[in-house]
Amino acid sequence: SELYAQDGNALPSAQWGTYVQGVLEVVEPFYLVGRYEHYDQPKPAPTLNLFTGGGVWKPYPFMAIKVEYRYVDRNLEDNSVEGFFSSFTTFF
């Protein structure tokens, strides 16, 4: 998890955000991942809550392939940050 906060001196108001993430080993090399994010933007922008759930496959100790779905509790003008995502990671 992580916490971010900034006072409102350079902004219309203060902003802060946090996230909590958990990983559960199903059967090695498969894992479930869940994440909750909260972002209280400078006013008048709305507060956002993001929920992410997905799965990870680690075919080798140095490689991870992830597929996840992200849901946001409100739309962001013309931008959509929800839907399916995938990623490939190499650890070195």
Tab-separated table of N, CA, C and O in Angstrom:
chain	number	residue	atom	x	y	z
A	1	SER	N	0.837	-1.178	0.000
A	1	SER	CA	0.000	0.000	0.000
A	1	SER	C	0.881	1.240	0.000
A	1	SER	O	2.083	1.165	0.227
A	2	GLU	N	0.243	2.368	-0.263
A	2	GLU	CA	0.955	3.630	-0.335
A	2	GLU	C	-0.039	4.746	-0.060
A	2	GLU	O	-1.221	4.603	-0.326
A	3	LEU	N	0.447	5.876	0.448
A	3	LEU	CA	-0.390	7.045	0.706
A	3	LEU	C	0.305	8.263	0.113
A	3	LEU	O	1.516	8.422	0.241
A	4	TYR	N	-0.489	9.116	-0.554
A	4	TYR	CA	0.024	10.336	-1.169
A	4	TYR	C	-0.840	11.495	-0.694
A	4	TYR	O	-2.064	11.394	-0.681
A	5	ALA	N	-0.218	12.597	-0.286
A	5	ALA	CA	-0.969	13.786	0.122
A	5	ALA	C	-0.196	15.035	-0.284
A	5	ALA	O	1.031	15.068	-0.216
A	6	GLN	N	-0.944	16.071	-0.731
A	6	GLN	CA	-0.340	17.345	-1.098
A	6	GLN	C	-1.267	18.448	-0.612
A	6	GLN	O	-2.478	18.404	-0.855
A	7	ASP	N	-0.690	19.441	0.081
A	7	ASP	CA	-1.537	20.537	0.575
A	7	ASP	C	-2.011	21.397	-0.585
A	7	ASP	O	-1.578	21.236	-1.711
A	8	GLY	N	-2.912	22.303	-0.318
A	8	GLY	CA	-3.530	23.090	-1.371
A	8	GLY	C	-2.854	24.402	-1.673
A	8	GLY	O	-3.460	25.270	-2.297
A	9	ASN	N	-1.601	24.597	-1.265
A	9	ASN	CA	-0.927	25.878	-1.511
A	9	ASN	C	-0.791	26.193	-2.997
A	9	ASN	O	-0.998	27.318	-3.411
A	10	ALA	N	-0.423	25.229	-3.823
A	10	ALA	CA	-0.238	25.463	-5.257
A	10	ALA	C	-1.440	25.005	-6.069
A	10	ALA	O	-1.438	25.116	-7.284
A	11	LEU	N	-2.479	24.512	-5.410
A	11	LEU	CA	-3.657	23.960	-6.075
A	11	LEU	C	-4.914	24.623	-5.531
A	11	LEU	O	-4.873	25.273	-4.490
A	12	PRO	N	-6.051	24.448	-6.200
A	12	PRO	CA	-7.301	25.004	-5.674
A	12	PRO	C	-7.681	24.426	-4.308
A	12	PRO	O	-8.339	25.073	-3.525
A	13	SER	N	-7.249	23.186	-4.020
A	13	SER	CA	-7.483	22.559	-2.726
A	13	SER	C	-6.493	21.413	-2.559
A	13	SER	O	-5.784	21.063	-3.492
A	14	ALA	N	-6.464	20.833	-1.384
A	14	ALA	CA	-5.561	19.705	-1.130
A	14	ALA	C	-6.004	18.489	-1.945
A	14	ALA	O	-7.154	18.403	-2.384
A	15	GLN	N	-5.074	17.564	-2.148
A	15	GLN	CA	-5.395	16.304	-2.811
A	15	GLN	C	-4.686	15.180	-2.070
A	15	GLN	O	-3.655	15.402	-1.442
A	16	TRP	N	-5.277	13.994	-2.135
A	16	TRP	CA	-4.627	12.834	-1.527
A	16	TRP	C	-5.123	11.560	-2.192
A	16	TRP	O	-6.161	11.555	-2.840
A	17	GLY	N	-4.344	10.511	-2.051
A	17	GLY	CA	-4.724	9.234	-2.628
A	17	GLY	C	-4.041	8.095	-1.895
A	17	GLY	O	-3.046	8.293	-1.200
A	18	THR	N	-4.586	6.910	-2.060
A	18	THR	CA	-4.012	5.729	-1.434
A	18	THR	C	-4.380	4.501	-2.251
A	18	THR	O	-5.307	4.556	-3.061
A	19	TYR	N	-3.634	3.429	-2.070
A	19	TYR	CA	-4.014	2.162	-2.675
A	19	TYR	C	-3.614	1.026	-1.749
A	19	TYR	O	-2.697	1.146	-0.941
A	20	VAL	N	-4.327	-0.071	-1.878
A	20	VAL	CA	-4.030	-1.305	-1.156
A	20	VAL	C	-4.079	-2.421	-2.189
A	20	VAL	O	-5.019	-2.487	-2.985
A	21	GLN	N	-3.073	-3.277	-2.196
A	21	GLN	CA	-2.999	-4.353	-3.177
A	21	GLN	C	-2.665	-5.655	-2.473
A	21	GLN	O	-1.858	-5.675	-1.546
A	22	GLY	N	-3.297	-6.725	-2.919
A	22	GLY	CA	-3.013	-8.043	-2.368
A	22	GLY	C	-2.798	-9.057	-3.470
A	22	GLY	O	-3.349	-8.934	-4.562
A	23	VAL	N	-1.968	-10.061	-3.178
A	23	VAL	CA	-1.670	-11.135	-4.122
A	23	VAL	C	-1.893	-12.462	-3.405
A	23	VAL	O	-1.466	-12.635	-2.268
A	24	LEU	N	-2.569	-13.382	-4.085
A	24	LEU	CA	-2.853	-14.696	-3.516
A	24	LEU	C	-2.341	-15.767	-4.473
A	24	LEU	O	-2.714	-15.781	-5.645
A	25	GLU	N	-1.479	-16.650	-3.970
A	25	GLU	CA	-0.997	-17.755	-4.795
A	25	GLU	C	-2.101	-18.805	-4.881
A	25	GLU	O	-2.560	-19.318	-3.864
A	26	VAL	N	-2.561	-19.101	-6.090
A	26	VAL	CA	-3.598	-20.107	-6.301
A	26	VAL	C	-2.923	-21.465	-6.340
A	26	VAL	O	-3.119	-22.300	-5.469
A	27	VAL	N	-2.173	-21.715	-7.378
A	27	VAL	CA	-1.320	-22.887	-7.547
A	27	VAL	C	-0.127	-22.392	-8.347
A	27	VAL	O	-0.305	-21.887	-9.452
A	28	GLU	N	1.058	-22.509	-7.763
A	28	GLU	CA	2.224	-21.993	-8.467
A	28	GLU	C	2.286	-22.581	-9.872
A	28	GLU	O	2.094	-23.769	-10.033
A	29	PRO	N	2.385	-21.794	-10.893
A	29	PRO	CA	2.813	-20.411	-11.039
A	29	PRO	C	1.668	-19.425	-11.279
A	29	PRO	O	1.859	-18.408	-11.921
A	30	PHE	N	0.442	-19.682	-10.770
A	30	PHE	CA	-0.710	-18.806	-11.006
A	30	PHE	C	-1.085	-18.051	-9.729
A	30	PHE	O	-1.154	-18.647	-8.653
A	31	TYR	N	-1.369	-16.749	-9.886
A	31	TYR	CA	-1.682	-15.884	-8.755
A	31	TYR	C	-2.880	-15.008	-9.087
A	31	TYR	O	-3.090	-14.642	-10.242
A	32	LEU	N	-3.662	-14.655	-8.066
A	32	LEU	CA	-4.730	-13.670	-8.200
A	32	LEU	C	-4.245	-12.366	-7.592
A	32	LEU	O	-3.559	-12.369	-6.564
A	33	VAL	N	-4.607	-11.255	-8.234
A	33	VAL	CA	-4.199	-9.934	-7.767
A	33	VAL	C	-5.439	-9.059	-7.642
A	33	VAL	O	-6.279	-9.026	-8.539
A	34	GLY	N	-5.554	-8.345	-6.532
A	34	GLY	CA	-6.639	-7.388	-6.334
A	34	GLY	C	-6.076	-6.073	-5.831
A	34	GLY	O	-5.093	-6.049	-5.076
A	35	ARG	N	-6.676	-4.978	-6.271
A	35	ARG	CA	-6.172	-3.659	-5.890
A	35	ARG	C	-7.335	-2.683	-5.771
A	35	ARG	O	-8.238	-2.680	-6.596
A	36	TYR	N	-7.293	-1.844	-4.734
A	36	TYR	CA	-8.260	-0.757	-4.557
A	36	TYR	C	-7.479	0.548	-4.486
A	36	TYR	O	-6.492	0.654	-3.751
A	37	GLU	N	-7.921	1.549	-5.263
A	37	GLU	CA	-7.285	2.868	-5.255
A	37	GLU	C	-8.335	3.933	-4.962
A	37	GLU	O	-9.455	3.854	-5.478
A	38	HIS	N	-7.971	4.914	-4.170
A	38	HIS	CA	-8.845	6.054	-3.863
A	38	HIS	C	-8.045	7.314	-4.155
A	38	HIS	O	-6.902	7.453	-3.709
A	39	TYR	N	-8.643	8.245	-4.911
A	39	TYR	CA	-7.966	9.496	-5.246
A	39	TYR	C	-8.935	10.643	-5.046
A	39	TYR	O	-9.935	10.755	-5.730
A	40	ASP	N	-8.634	11.502	-4.081
A	40	ASP	CA	-9.417	12.701	-3.805
A	40	ASP	C	-8.694	13.853	-4.498
A	40	ASP	O	-7.729	14.401	-3.970
A	41	GLN	N	-9.168	14.188	-5.702
A	41	GLN	CA	-8.524	15.191	-6.545
A	41	GLN	C	-8.775	16.607	-6.007
A	41	GLN	O	-9.684	16.819	-5.218
A	42	PRO	N	-7.986	17.590	-6.485
A	42	PRO	CA	-8.281	18.983	-6.124
A	42	PRO	C	-9.697	19.341	-6.572
A	42	PRO	O	-10.153	18.911	-7.630
A	43	LYS	N	-10.385	20.110	-5.782
A	43	LYS	CA	-11.763	20.497	-6.086
A	43	LYS	C	-11.773	21.416	-7.292
A	43	LYS	O	-10.827	22.146	-7.495
A	44	PRO	N	-12.731	21.402	-8.148
A	44	PRO	CA	-14.028	20.739	-8.063
A	44	PRO	C	-14.065	19.342	-8.682
A	44	PRO	O	-15.122	18.765	-8.836
A	45	ALA	N	-12.909	18.764	-9.036
A	45	ALA	CA	-12.890	17.427	-9.647
A	45	ALA	C	-13.418	16.394	-8.650
A	45	ALA	O	-13.205	16.513	-7.440
A	46	PRO	N	-14.105	15.360	-9.134
A	46	PRO	CA	-14.705	14.365	-8.247
A	46	PRO	C	-13.682	13.383	-7.673
A	46	PRO	O	-12.606	13.165	-8.237
A	47	THR	N	-14.040	12.787	-6.566
A	47	THR	CA	-13.244	11.715	-5.969
A	47	THR	C	-13.395	10.453	-6.807
A	47	THR	O	-14.476	10.160	-7.308
A	48	LEU	N	-12.306	9.707	-6.981
A	48	LEU	CA	-12.329	8.490	-7.785
A	48	LEU	C	-12.016	7.270	-6.928
A	48	LEU	O	-11.167	7.328	-6.048
A	49	ASN	N	-12.709	6.175	-7.217
A	49	ASN	CA	-12.427	4.877	-6.618
A	49	ASN	C	-12.217	3.896	-7.762
A	49	ASN	O	-13.091	3.748	-8.609
A	50	LEU	N	-11.061	3.247	-7.777
A	50	LEU	CA	-10.729	2.281	-8.826
A	50	LEU	C	-10.571	0.906	-8.192
A	50	LEU	O	-9.951	0.764	-7.140
A	51	PHE	N	-11.137	-0.092	-8.857
A	51	PHE	CA	-11.050	-1.473	-8.398
A	51	PHE	C	-10.425	-2.290	-9.530
A	51	PHE	O	-10.883	-2.214	-10.667
A	52	THR	N	-9.388	-3.063	-9.219
A	52	THR	CA	-8.706	-3.870	-10.219
A	52	THR	C	-8.601	-5.302	-9.720
A	52	THR	O	-8.238	-5.537	-8.574
A	53	GLY	N	-8.926	-6.235	-10.600
A	53	GLY	CA	-8.776	-7.649	-10.282
A	53	GLY	C	-8.181	-8.357	-11.475
A	53	GLY	O	-8.465	-8.014	-12.624
A	54	GLY	N	-7.330	-9.338	-11.220
A	54	GLY	CA	-6.722	-10.031	-12.346
A	54	GLY	C	-5.946	-11.255	-11.932
A	54	GLY	O	-5.968	-11.671	-10.776
A	55	GLY	N	-5.261	-11.815	-12.909
A	55	GLY	CA	-4.464	-12.996	-12.689
A	55	GLY	C	-3.079	-12.840	-13.277
A	55	GLY	O	-2.880	-12.100	-14.241
A	56	VAL	N	-2.128	-13.530	-12.659
A	56	VAL	CA	-0.733	-13.486	-13.100
A	56	VAL	C	-0.239	-14.912	-13.303
A	56	VAL	O	-0.509	-15.795	-12.490
A	57	TRP	N	0.480	-15.110	-14.387
A	57	TRP	CA	1.136	-16.387	-14.667
A	57	TRP	C	2.631	-16.128	-14.708
A	57	TRP	O	3.093	-15.243	-15.426
A	58	LYS	N	3.393	-16.863	-13.887
A	58	LYS	CA	4.852	-16.727	-13.856
A	58	LYS	C	5.464	-18.019	-14.393
A	58	LYS	O	5.768	-18.933	-13.620
A	59	PRO	N	5.653	-18.111	-15.718
A	59	PRO	CA	6.205	-19.338	-16.288
A	59	PRO	C	7.657	-19.588	-15.871
A	59	PRO	O	8.105	-20.727	-15.837
A	60	TYR	N	8.386	-18.518	-15.553
A	60	TYR	CA	9.762	-18.589	-15.065
A	60	TYR	C	9.888	-17.611	-13.913
A	60	TYR	O	9.139	-16.632	-13.835
A	61	PRO	N	10.854	-17.799	-13.000
A	61	PRO	CA	11.002	-16.868	-11.867
A	61	PRO	C	11.255	-15.423	-12.284
A	61	PRO	O	10.958	-14.501	-11.543
A	62	PHE	N	11.773	-15.205	-13.477
A	62	PHE	CA	12.112	-13.855	-13.940
A	62	PHE	C	11.071	-13.257	-14.888
A	62	PHE	O	11.288	-12.192	-15.453
A	63	MET	N	9.914	-13.914	-15.058
A	63	MET	CA	8.927	-13.457	-16.037
A	63	MET	C	7.521	-13.507	-15.439
A	63	MET	O	7.184	-14.452	-14.732
A	64	ALA	N	6.699	-12.506	-15.745
A	64	ALA	CA	5.299	-12.483	-15.304
A	64	ALA	C	4.425	-11.956	-16.432
A	64	ALA	O	4.756	-10.963	-17.075
A	65	ILE	N	3.293	-12.638	-16.649
A	65	ILE	CA	2.304	-12.207	-17.633
A	65	ILE	C	1.008	-11.971	-16.870
A	65	ILE	O	0.519	-12.850	-16.172
A	66	LYS	N	0.468	-10.765	-17.002
A	66	LYS	CA	-0.696	-10.370	-16.200
A	66	LYS	C	-1.853	-9.951	-17.091
A	66	LYS	O	-1.661	-9.256	-18.085
A	67	VAL	N	-3.059	-10.360	-16.705
A	67	VAL	CA	-4.303	-9.922	-17.336
A	67	VAL	C	-5.196	-9.422	-16.207
A	67	VAL	O	-5.352	-10.099	-15.185
A	68	GLU	N	-5.775	-8.233	-16.384
A	68	GLU	CA	-6.602	-7.665	-15.319
A	68	GLU	C	-7.757	-6.861	-15.893
A	68	GLU	O	-7.738	-6.468	-17.057
A	69	TYR	N	-8.752	-6.634	-15.041
A	69	TYR	CA	-9.882	-5.792	-15.407
A	69	TYR	C	-9.969	-4.666	-14.376
A	69	TYR	O	-9.889	-4.908	-13.170
A	70	ARG	N	-10.121	-3.439	-14.847
A	70	ARG	CA	-10.221	-2.266	-13.967
A	70	ARG	C	-11.608	-1.649	-14.093
A	70	ARG	O	-12.116	-1.451	-15.191
A	71	TYR	N	-12.204	-1.335	-12.939
A	71	TYR	CA	-13.510	-0.677	-12.878
A	71	TYR	C	-13.342	0.637	-12.122
A	71	TYR	O	-12.665	0.686	-11.095
A	72	VAL	N	-13.948	1.713	-12.640
A	72	VAL	CA	-13.907	3.028	-11.999
A	72	VAL	C	-15.338	3.431	-11.668
A	72	VAL	O	-16.247	3.224	-12.476
A	73	ASP	N	-15.546	4.028	-10.496
A	73	ASP	CA	-16.908	4.348	-10.062
A	73	ASP	C	-17.525	5.560	-10.754
A	73	ASP	O	-18.681	5.873	-10.517
A	74	ARG	N	-16.792	6.240	-11.624
A	74	ARG	CA	-17.355	7.364	-12.393
A	74	ARG	C	-16.538	7.574	-13.662
A	74	ARG	O	-15.395	7.172	-13.726
A	75	ASN	N	-17.144	8.188	-14.657
A	75	ASN	CA	-16.458	8.463	-15.915
A	75	ASN	C	-15.618	9.725	-15.797
A	75	ASN	O	-15.981	10.662	-15.097
A	76	LEU	N	-14.517	9.750	-16.510
A	76	LEU	CA	-13.611	10.892	-16.508
A	76	LEU	C	-13.729	11.628	-17.834
A	76	LEU	O	-12.993	11.346	-18.773
A	77	GLU	N	-14.677	12.525	-17.939
A	77	GLU	CA	-14.917	13.310	-19.146
A	77	GLU	C	-14.840	12.429	-20.382
A	77	GLU	O	-15.648	11.550	-20.558
A	78	ASP	N	-13.843	12.622	-21.243
A	78	ASP	CA	-13.740	11.833	-22.473
A	78	ASP	C	-12.759	10.663	-22.350
A	78	ASP	O	-12.499	9.975	-23.314
A	79	ASN	N	-12.203	10.457	-21.163
A	79	ASN	CA	-11.198	9.403	-20.977
A	79	ASN	C	-11.801	8.234	-20.205
A	79	ASN	O	-12.459	8.421	-19.195
A	80	SER	N	-11.552	7.038	-20.673
A	80	SER	CA	-11.983	5.843	-19.958
A	80	SER	C	-10.751	5.101	-19.473
A	80	SER	O	-9.861	4.791	-20.256
A	81	VAL	N	-10.690	4.826	-18.190
A	81	VAL	CA	-9.558	4.088	-17.634
A	81	VAL	C	-9.994	2.698	-17.194
A	81	VAL	O	-9.264	2.013	-16.513
A	82	GLU	N	-11.224	2.298	-17.588
A	82	GLU	CA	-11.646	0.970	-17.194
A	82	GLU	C	-11.662	0.031	-18.389
A	82	GLU	O	-11.658	0.453	-19.537
A	83	GLY	N	-11.608	-1.244	-18.091
A	83	GLY	CA	-11.586	-2.258	-19.130
A	83	GLY	C	-10.509	-3.280	-18.854
A	83	GLY	O	-9.954	-3.347	-17.760
A	84	PHE	N	-10.211	-4.099	-19.875
A	84	PHE	CA	-9.198	-5.141	-19.748
A	84	PHE	C	-7.820	-4.601	-20.118
A	84	PHE	O	-7.692	-3.816	-21.049
A	85	PHE	N	-6.806	-5.044	-19.394
A	85	PHE	CA	-5.423	-4.672	-19.641
A	85	PHE	C	-4.555	-5.918	-19.519
A	85	PHE	O	-4.925	-6.867	-18.829
A	86	SER	N	-3.433	-5.906	-20.177
A	86	SER	CA	-2.481	-7.006	-20.020
A	86	SER	C	-1.083	-6.428	-20.021
A	86	SER	O	-0.832	-5.334	-20.538
A	87	SER	N	-0.148	-7.181	-19.421
A	87	SER	CA	1.229	-6.723	-19.388
A	87	SER	C	2.173	-7.913	-19.323
A	87	SER	O	1.788	-9.012	-18.902
A	88	PHE	N	3.377	-7.675	-19.745
A	88	PHE	CA	4.453	-8.666	-19.722
A	88	PHE	C	5.621	-8.025	-18.994
A	88	PHE	O	6.028	-6.910	-19.326
A	89	THR	N	6.170	-8.707	-17.988
A	89	THR	CA	7.250	-8.158	-17.186
A	89	THR	C	8.425	-9.112	-17.149
A	89	THR	O	8.235	-10.327	-17.021
A	90	THR	N	9.619	-8.563	-17.241
A	90	THR	CA	10.845	-9.334	-17.064
A	90	THR	C	11.604	-8.760	-15.873
A	90	THR	O	11.843	-7.556	-15.819
A	91	PHE	N	11.926	-9.597	-14.926
A	91	PHE	CA	12.688	-9.164	-13.735
A	91	PHE	C	14.168	-9.446	-13.969
A	91	PHE	O	14.523	-10.508	-14.454
A	92	PHE	N	15.016	-8.484	-13.640
A	92	PHE	CA	16.455	-8.710	-13.785
A	92	PHE	C	17.204	-8.047	-12.672
A	92	PHE	O	16.705	-7.302	-11.907
